[in-house]
JSON list of C-alpha atoms in Angstrom, two decimals:
[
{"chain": "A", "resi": 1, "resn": "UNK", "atom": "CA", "xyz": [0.86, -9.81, 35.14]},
{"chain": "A", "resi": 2, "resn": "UNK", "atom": "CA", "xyz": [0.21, -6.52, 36.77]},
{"chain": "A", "resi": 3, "resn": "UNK", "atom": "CA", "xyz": [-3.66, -7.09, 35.79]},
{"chain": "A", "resi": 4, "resn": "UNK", "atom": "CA", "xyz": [-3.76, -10.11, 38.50]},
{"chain": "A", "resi": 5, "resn": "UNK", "atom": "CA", "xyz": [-3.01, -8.42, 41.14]},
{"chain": "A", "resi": 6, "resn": "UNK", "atom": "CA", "xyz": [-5.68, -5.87, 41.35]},
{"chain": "A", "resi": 7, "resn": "UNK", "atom": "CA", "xyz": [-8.48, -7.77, 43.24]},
{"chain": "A", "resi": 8, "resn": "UNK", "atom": "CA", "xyz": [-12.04, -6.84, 44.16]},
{"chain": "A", "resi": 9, "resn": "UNK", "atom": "CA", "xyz": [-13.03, -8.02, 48.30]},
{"chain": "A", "resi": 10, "resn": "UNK", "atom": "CA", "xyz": [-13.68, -11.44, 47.88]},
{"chain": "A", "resi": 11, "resn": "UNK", "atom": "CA", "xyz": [-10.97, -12.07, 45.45]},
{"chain": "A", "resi": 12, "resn": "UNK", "atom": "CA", "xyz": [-8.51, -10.41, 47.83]},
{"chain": "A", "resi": 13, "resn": "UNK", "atom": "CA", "xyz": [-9.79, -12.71, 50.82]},
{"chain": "A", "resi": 14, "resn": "UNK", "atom": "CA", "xyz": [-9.24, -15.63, 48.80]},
{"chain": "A", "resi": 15, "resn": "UNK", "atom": "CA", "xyz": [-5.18, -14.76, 47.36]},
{"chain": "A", "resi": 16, "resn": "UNK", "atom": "CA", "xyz": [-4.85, -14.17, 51.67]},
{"chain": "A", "resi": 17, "resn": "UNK", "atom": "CA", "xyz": [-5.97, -17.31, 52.41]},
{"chain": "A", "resi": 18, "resn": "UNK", "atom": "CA", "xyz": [-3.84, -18.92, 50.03]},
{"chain": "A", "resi": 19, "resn": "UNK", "atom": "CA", "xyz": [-0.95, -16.75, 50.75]},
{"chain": "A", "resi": 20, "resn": "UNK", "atom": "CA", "xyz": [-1.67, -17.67, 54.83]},
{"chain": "A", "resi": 21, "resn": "UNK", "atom": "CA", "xyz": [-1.67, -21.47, 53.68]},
{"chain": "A", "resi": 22, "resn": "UNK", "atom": "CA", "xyz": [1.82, -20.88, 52.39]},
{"chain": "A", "resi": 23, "resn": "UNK", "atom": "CA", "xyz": [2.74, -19.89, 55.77]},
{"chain": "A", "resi": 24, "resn": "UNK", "atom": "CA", "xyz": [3.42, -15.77, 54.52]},
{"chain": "A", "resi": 25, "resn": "UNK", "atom": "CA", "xyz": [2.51, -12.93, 56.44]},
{"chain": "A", "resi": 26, "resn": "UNK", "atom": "CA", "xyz": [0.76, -10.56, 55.44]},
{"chain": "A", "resi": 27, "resn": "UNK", "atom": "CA", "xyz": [1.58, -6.27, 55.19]},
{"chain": "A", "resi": 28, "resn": "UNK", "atom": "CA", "xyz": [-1.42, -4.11, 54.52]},
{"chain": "A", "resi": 29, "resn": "UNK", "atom": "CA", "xyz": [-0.90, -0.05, 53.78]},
{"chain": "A", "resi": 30, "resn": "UNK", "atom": "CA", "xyz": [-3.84, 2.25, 52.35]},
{"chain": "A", "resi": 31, "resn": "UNK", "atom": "CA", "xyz": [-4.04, 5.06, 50.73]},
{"chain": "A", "resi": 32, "resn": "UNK", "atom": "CA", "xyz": [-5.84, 8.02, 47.85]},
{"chain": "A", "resi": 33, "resn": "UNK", "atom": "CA", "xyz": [-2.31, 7.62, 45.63]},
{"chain": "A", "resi": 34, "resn": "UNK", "atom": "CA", "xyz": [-3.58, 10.34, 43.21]},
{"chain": "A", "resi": 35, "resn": "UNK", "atom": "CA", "xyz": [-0.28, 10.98, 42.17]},
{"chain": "A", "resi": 36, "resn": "UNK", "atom": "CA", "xyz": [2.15, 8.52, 42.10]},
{"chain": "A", "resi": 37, "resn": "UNK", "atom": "CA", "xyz": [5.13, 10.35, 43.57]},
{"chain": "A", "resi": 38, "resn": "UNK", "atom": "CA", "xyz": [8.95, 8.96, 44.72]},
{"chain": "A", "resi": 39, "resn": "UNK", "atom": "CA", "xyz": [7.06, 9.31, 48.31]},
{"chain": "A", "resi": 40, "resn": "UNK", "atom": "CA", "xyz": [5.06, 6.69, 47.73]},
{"chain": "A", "resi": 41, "resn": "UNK", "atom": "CA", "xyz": [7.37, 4.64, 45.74]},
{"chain": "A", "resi": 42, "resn": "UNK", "atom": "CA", "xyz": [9.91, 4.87, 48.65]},
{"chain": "A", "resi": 43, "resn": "UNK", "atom": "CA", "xyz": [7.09, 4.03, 51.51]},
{"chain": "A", "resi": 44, "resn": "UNK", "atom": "CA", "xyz": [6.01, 1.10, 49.66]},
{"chain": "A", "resi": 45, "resn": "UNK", "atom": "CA", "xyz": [9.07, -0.14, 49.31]},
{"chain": "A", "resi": 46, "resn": "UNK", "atom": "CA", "xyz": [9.55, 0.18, 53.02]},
{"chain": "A", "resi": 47, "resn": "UNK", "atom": "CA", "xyz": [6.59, -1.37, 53.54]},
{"chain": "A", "resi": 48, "resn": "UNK", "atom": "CA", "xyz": [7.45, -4.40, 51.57]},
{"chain": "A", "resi": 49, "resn": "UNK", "atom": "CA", "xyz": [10.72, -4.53, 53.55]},
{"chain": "A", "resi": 50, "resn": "UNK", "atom": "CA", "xyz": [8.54, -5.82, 56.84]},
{"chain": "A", "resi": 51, "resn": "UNK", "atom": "CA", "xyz": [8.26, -8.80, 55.03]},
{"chain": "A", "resi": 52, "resn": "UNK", "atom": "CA", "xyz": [5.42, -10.94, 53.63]},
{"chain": "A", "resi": 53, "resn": "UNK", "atom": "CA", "xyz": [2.76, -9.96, 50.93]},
{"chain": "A", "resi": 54, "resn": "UNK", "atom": "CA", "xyz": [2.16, -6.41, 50.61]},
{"chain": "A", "resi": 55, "resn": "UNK", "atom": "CA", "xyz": [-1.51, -5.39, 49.42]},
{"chain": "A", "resi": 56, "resn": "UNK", "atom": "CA", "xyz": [-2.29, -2.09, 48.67]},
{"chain": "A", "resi": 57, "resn": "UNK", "atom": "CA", "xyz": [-5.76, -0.68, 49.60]},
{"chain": "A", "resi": 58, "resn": "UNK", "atom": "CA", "xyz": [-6.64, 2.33, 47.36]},
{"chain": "A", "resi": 59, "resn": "UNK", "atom": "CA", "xyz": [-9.24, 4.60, 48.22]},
{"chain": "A", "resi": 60, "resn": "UNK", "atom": "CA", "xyz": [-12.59, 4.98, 45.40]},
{"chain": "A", "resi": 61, "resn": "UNK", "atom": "CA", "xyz": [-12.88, 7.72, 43.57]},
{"chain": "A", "resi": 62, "resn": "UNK", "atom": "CA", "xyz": [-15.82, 8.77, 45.83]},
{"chain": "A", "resi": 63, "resn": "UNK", "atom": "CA", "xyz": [-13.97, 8.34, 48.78]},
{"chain": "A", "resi": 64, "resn": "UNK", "atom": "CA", "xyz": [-11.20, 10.12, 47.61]},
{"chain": "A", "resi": 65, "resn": "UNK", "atom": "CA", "xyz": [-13.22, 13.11, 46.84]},
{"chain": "A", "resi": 66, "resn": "UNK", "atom": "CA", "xyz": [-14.92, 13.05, 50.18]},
{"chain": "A", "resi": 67, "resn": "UNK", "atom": "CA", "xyz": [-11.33, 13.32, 52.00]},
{"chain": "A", "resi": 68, "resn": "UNK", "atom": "CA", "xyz": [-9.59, 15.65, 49.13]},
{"chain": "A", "resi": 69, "resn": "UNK", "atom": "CA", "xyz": [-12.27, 17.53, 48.39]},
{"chain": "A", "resi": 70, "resn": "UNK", "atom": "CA", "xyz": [-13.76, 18.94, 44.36]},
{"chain": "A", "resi": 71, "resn": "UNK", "atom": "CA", "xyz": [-11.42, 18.35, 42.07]},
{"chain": "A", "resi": 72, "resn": "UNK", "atom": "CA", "xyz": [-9.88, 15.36, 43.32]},
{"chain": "A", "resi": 73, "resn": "UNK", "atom": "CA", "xyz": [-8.85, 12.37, 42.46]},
{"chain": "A", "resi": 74, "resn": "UNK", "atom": "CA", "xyz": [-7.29, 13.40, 39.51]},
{"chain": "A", "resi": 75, "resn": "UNK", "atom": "CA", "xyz": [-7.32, 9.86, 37.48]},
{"chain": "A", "resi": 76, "resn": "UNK", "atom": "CA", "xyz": [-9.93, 7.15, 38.18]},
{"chain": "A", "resi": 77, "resn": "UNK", "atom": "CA", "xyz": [-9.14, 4.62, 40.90]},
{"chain": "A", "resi": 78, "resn": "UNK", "atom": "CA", "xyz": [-8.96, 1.89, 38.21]},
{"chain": "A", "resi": 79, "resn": "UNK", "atom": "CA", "xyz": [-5.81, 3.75, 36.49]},
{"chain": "A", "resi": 80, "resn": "UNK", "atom": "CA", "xyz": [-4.16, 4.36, 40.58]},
{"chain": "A", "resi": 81, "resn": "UNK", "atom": "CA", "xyz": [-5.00, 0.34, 40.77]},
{"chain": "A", "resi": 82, "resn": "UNK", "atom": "CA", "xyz": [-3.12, -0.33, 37.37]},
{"chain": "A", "resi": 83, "resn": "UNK", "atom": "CA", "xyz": [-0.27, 2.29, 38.20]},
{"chain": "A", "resi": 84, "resn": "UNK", "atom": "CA", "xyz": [0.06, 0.65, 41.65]},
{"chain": "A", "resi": 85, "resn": "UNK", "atom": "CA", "xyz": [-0.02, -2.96, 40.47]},
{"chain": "A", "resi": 86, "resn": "UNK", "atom": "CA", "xyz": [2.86, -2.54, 37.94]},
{"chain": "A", "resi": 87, "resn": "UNK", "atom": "CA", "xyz": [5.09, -1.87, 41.06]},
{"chain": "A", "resi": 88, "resn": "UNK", "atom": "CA", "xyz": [7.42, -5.00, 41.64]},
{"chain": "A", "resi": 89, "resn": "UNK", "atom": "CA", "xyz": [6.90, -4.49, 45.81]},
{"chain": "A", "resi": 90, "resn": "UNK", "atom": "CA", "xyz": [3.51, -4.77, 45.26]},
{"chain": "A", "resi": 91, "resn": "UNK", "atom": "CA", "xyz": [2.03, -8.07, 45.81]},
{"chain": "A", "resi": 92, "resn": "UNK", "atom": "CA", "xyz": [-1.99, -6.95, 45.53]},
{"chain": "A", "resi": 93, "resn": "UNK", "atom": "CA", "xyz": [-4.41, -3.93, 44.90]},
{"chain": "A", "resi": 94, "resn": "UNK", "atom": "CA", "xyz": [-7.62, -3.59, 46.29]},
{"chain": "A", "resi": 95, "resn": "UNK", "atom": "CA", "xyz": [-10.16, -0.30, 45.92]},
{"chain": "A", "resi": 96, "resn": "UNK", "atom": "CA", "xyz": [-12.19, 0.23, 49.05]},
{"chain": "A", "resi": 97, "resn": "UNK", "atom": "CA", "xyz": [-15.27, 2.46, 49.12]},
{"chain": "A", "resi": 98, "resn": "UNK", "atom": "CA", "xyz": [-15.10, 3.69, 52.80]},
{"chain": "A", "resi": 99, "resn": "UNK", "atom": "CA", "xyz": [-13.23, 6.48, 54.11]},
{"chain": "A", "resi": 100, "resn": "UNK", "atom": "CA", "xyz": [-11.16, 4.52, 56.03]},
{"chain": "A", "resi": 101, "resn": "UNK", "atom": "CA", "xyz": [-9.73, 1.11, 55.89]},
{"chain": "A", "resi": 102, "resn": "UNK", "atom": "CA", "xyz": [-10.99, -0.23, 59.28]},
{"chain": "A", "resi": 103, "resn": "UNK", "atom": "CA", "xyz": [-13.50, -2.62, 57.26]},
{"chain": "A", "resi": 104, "resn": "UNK", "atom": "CA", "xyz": [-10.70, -4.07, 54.85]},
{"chain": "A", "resi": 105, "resn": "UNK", "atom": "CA", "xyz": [-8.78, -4.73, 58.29]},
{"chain": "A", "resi": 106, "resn": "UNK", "atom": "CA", "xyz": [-11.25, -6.70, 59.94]},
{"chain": "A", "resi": 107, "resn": "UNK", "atom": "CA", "xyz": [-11.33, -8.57, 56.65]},
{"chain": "A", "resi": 108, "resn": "UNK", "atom": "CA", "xyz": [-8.06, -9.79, 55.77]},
{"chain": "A", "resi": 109, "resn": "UNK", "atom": "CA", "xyz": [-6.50, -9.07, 59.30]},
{"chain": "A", "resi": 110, "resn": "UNK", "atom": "CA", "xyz": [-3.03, -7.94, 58.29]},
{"chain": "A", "resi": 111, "resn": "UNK", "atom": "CA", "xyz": [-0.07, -8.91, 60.67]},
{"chain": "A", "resi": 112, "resn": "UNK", "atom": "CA", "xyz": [1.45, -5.53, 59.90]},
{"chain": "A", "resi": 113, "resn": "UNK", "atom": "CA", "xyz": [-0.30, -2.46, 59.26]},
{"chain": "A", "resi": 114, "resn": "UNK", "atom": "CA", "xyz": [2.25, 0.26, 57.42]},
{"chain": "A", "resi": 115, "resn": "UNK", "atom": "CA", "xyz": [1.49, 3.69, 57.48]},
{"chain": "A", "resi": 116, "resn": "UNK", "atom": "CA", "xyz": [3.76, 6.49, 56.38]},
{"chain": "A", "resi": 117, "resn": "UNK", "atom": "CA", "xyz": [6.04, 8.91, 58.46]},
{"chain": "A", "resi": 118, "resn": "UNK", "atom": "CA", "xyz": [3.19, 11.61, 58.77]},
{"chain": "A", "resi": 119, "resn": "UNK", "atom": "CA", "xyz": [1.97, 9.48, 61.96]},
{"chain": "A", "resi": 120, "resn": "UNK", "atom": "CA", "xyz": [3.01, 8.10, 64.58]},
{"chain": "A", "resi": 121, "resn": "UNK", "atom": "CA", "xyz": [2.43, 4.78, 66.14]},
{"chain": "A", "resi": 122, "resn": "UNK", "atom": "CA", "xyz": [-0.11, 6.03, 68.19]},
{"chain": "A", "resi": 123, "resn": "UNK", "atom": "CA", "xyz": [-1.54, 8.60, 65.76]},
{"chain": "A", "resi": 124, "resn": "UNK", "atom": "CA", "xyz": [-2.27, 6.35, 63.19]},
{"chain": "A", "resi": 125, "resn": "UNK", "atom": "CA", "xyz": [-6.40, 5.93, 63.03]},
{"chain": "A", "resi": 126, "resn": "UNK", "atom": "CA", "xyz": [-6.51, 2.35, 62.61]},
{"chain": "A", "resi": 127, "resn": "UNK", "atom": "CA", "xyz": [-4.15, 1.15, 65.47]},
{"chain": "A", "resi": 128, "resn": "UNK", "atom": "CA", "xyz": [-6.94, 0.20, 67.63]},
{"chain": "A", "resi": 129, "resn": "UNK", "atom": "CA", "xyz": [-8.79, -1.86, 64.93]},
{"chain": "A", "resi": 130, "resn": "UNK", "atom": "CA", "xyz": [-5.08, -3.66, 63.77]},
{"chain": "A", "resi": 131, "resn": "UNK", "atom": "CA", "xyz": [-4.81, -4.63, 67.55]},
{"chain": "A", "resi": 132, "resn": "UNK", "atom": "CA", "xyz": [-8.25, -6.07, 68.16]},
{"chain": "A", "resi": 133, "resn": "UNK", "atom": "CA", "xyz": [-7.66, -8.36, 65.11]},
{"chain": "A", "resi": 134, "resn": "UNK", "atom": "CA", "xyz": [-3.80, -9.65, 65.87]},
{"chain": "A", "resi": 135, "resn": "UNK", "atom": "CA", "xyz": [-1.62, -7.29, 63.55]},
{"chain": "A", "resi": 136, "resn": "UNK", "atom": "CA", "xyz": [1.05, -4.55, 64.52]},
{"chain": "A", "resi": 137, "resn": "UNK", "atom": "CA", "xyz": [1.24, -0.80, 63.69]},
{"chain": "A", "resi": 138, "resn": "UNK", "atom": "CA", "xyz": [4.78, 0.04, 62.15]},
{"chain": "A", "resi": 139, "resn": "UNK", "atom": "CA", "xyz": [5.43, 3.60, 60.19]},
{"chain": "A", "resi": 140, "resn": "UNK", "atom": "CA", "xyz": [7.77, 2.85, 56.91]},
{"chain": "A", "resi": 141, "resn": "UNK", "atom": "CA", "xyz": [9.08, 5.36, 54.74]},
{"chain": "A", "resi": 142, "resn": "UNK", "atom": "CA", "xyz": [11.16, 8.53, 54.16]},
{"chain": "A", "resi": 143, "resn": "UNK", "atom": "CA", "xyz": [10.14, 11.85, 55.90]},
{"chain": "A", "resi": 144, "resn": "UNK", "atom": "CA", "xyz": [6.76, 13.56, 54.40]},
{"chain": "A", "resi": 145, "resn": "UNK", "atom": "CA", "xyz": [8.55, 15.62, 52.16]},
{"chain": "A", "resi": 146, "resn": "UNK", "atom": "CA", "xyz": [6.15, 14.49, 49.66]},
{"chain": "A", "resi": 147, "resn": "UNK", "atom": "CA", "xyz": [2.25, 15.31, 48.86]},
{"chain": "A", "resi": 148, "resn": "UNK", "atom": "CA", "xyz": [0.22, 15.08, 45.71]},
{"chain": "A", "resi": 149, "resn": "UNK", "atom": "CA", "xyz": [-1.73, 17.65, 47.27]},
{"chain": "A", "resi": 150, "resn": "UNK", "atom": "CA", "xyz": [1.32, 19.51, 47.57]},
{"chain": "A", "resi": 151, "resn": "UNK", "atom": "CA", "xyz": [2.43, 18.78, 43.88]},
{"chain": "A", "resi": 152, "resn": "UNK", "atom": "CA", "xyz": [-0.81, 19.81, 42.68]},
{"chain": "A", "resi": 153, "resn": "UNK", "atom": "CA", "xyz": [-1.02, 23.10, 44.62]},
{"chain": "A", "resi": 154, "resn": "UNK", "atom": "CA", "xyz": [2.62, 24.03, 43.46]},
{"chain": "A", "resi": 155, "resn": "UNK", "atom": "CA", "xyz": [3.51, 22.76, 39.94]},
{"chain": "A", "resi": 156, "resn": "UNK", "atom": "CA", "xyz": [0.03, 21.56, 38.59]},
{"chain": "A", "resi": 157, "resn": "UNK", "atom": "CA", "xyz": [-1.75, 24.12, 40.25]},
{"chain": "A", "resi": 158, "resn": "UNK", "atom": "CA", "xyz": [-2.61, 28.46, 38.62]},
{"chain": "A", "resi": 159, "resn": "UNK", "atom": "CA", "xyz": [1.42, 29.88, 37.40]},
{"chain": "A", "resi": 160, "resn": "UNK", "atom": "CA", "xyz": [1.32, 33.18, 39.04]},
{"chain": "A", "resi": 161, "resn": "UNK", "atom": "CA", "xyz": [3.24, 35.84, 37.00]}
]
């Protein structure tokens, strides 16, 4: 089941299409999910709460490297895809090679954009692209208490004696 829902581009185009046909809106959010943490759990669910299909657009390995920097990701994007798709608020899973999403948007143009709590509506790097094609900005989720990066740095991370 969980397998069907991780789409490449043109694959994810098409399940929109069909999902627009069927009169559903559609919720975008994006992105590294290194490690799955109750953060993310808890902002997706948020995110499905706005209603609609909510896809998922994971960054690529590369591109998570180029915004995390060596060392990073720390499991393959297929594996955050899989991880990701087994999630019942998750309706689709798509990897995207850019840094940013702005590409996917223009796309699939989303009605509603998530992003989590660390932005704002008008801090969130997309906003501008989300308008131009239709969709609205809204920021889901529980406060950024939460960070892989974080998690890595603290419990993963050298033990200090």
């Amino acid at each position: 089941m969980s397998a069907q829902k991780i789409l490449n581009r043109e694959g994810l185009k098409q399940r929109v299409a069909a999902w627009r046909r069927a009169g559903e809106s559609i919720t975008l959010t994006n992105g590294c999910f290194d490690l799955l943490h109750v953060g993310h759990v808890r902002y997706l669910h948020a995110a499905k709460q706005l209603g609609g299909r909510l896809i998922v657009a994971i960054n690529s390995d590369d591109s998570v490297l180029a915004l995390k920097g060596e060392g990073r990701p720390l499991m393959p994007a297929e594996e955050r895809a899989e991880i990701l798709s087994a999630l019942a608020d998750v309706d689709a899973v798509v990897i995207f090679p850019e840094r940013d999403v702005q590409a996917l948007i223009r796309e699939i143009r989303p009605d509603v954009h998530a992003k989590g709590t660390d932005y704002t509506a008008d801090t969130v790097p997309e906003r501008d692209v989300v308008a131009e094609c239709g969709g609205r900005v809204e920021i889901v989720g529980d406060p950024k208490d939460h960070s892989a990066t974080e998690i890595i740095r603290s419990r993963i991370g050298p033990r200090r004696s």
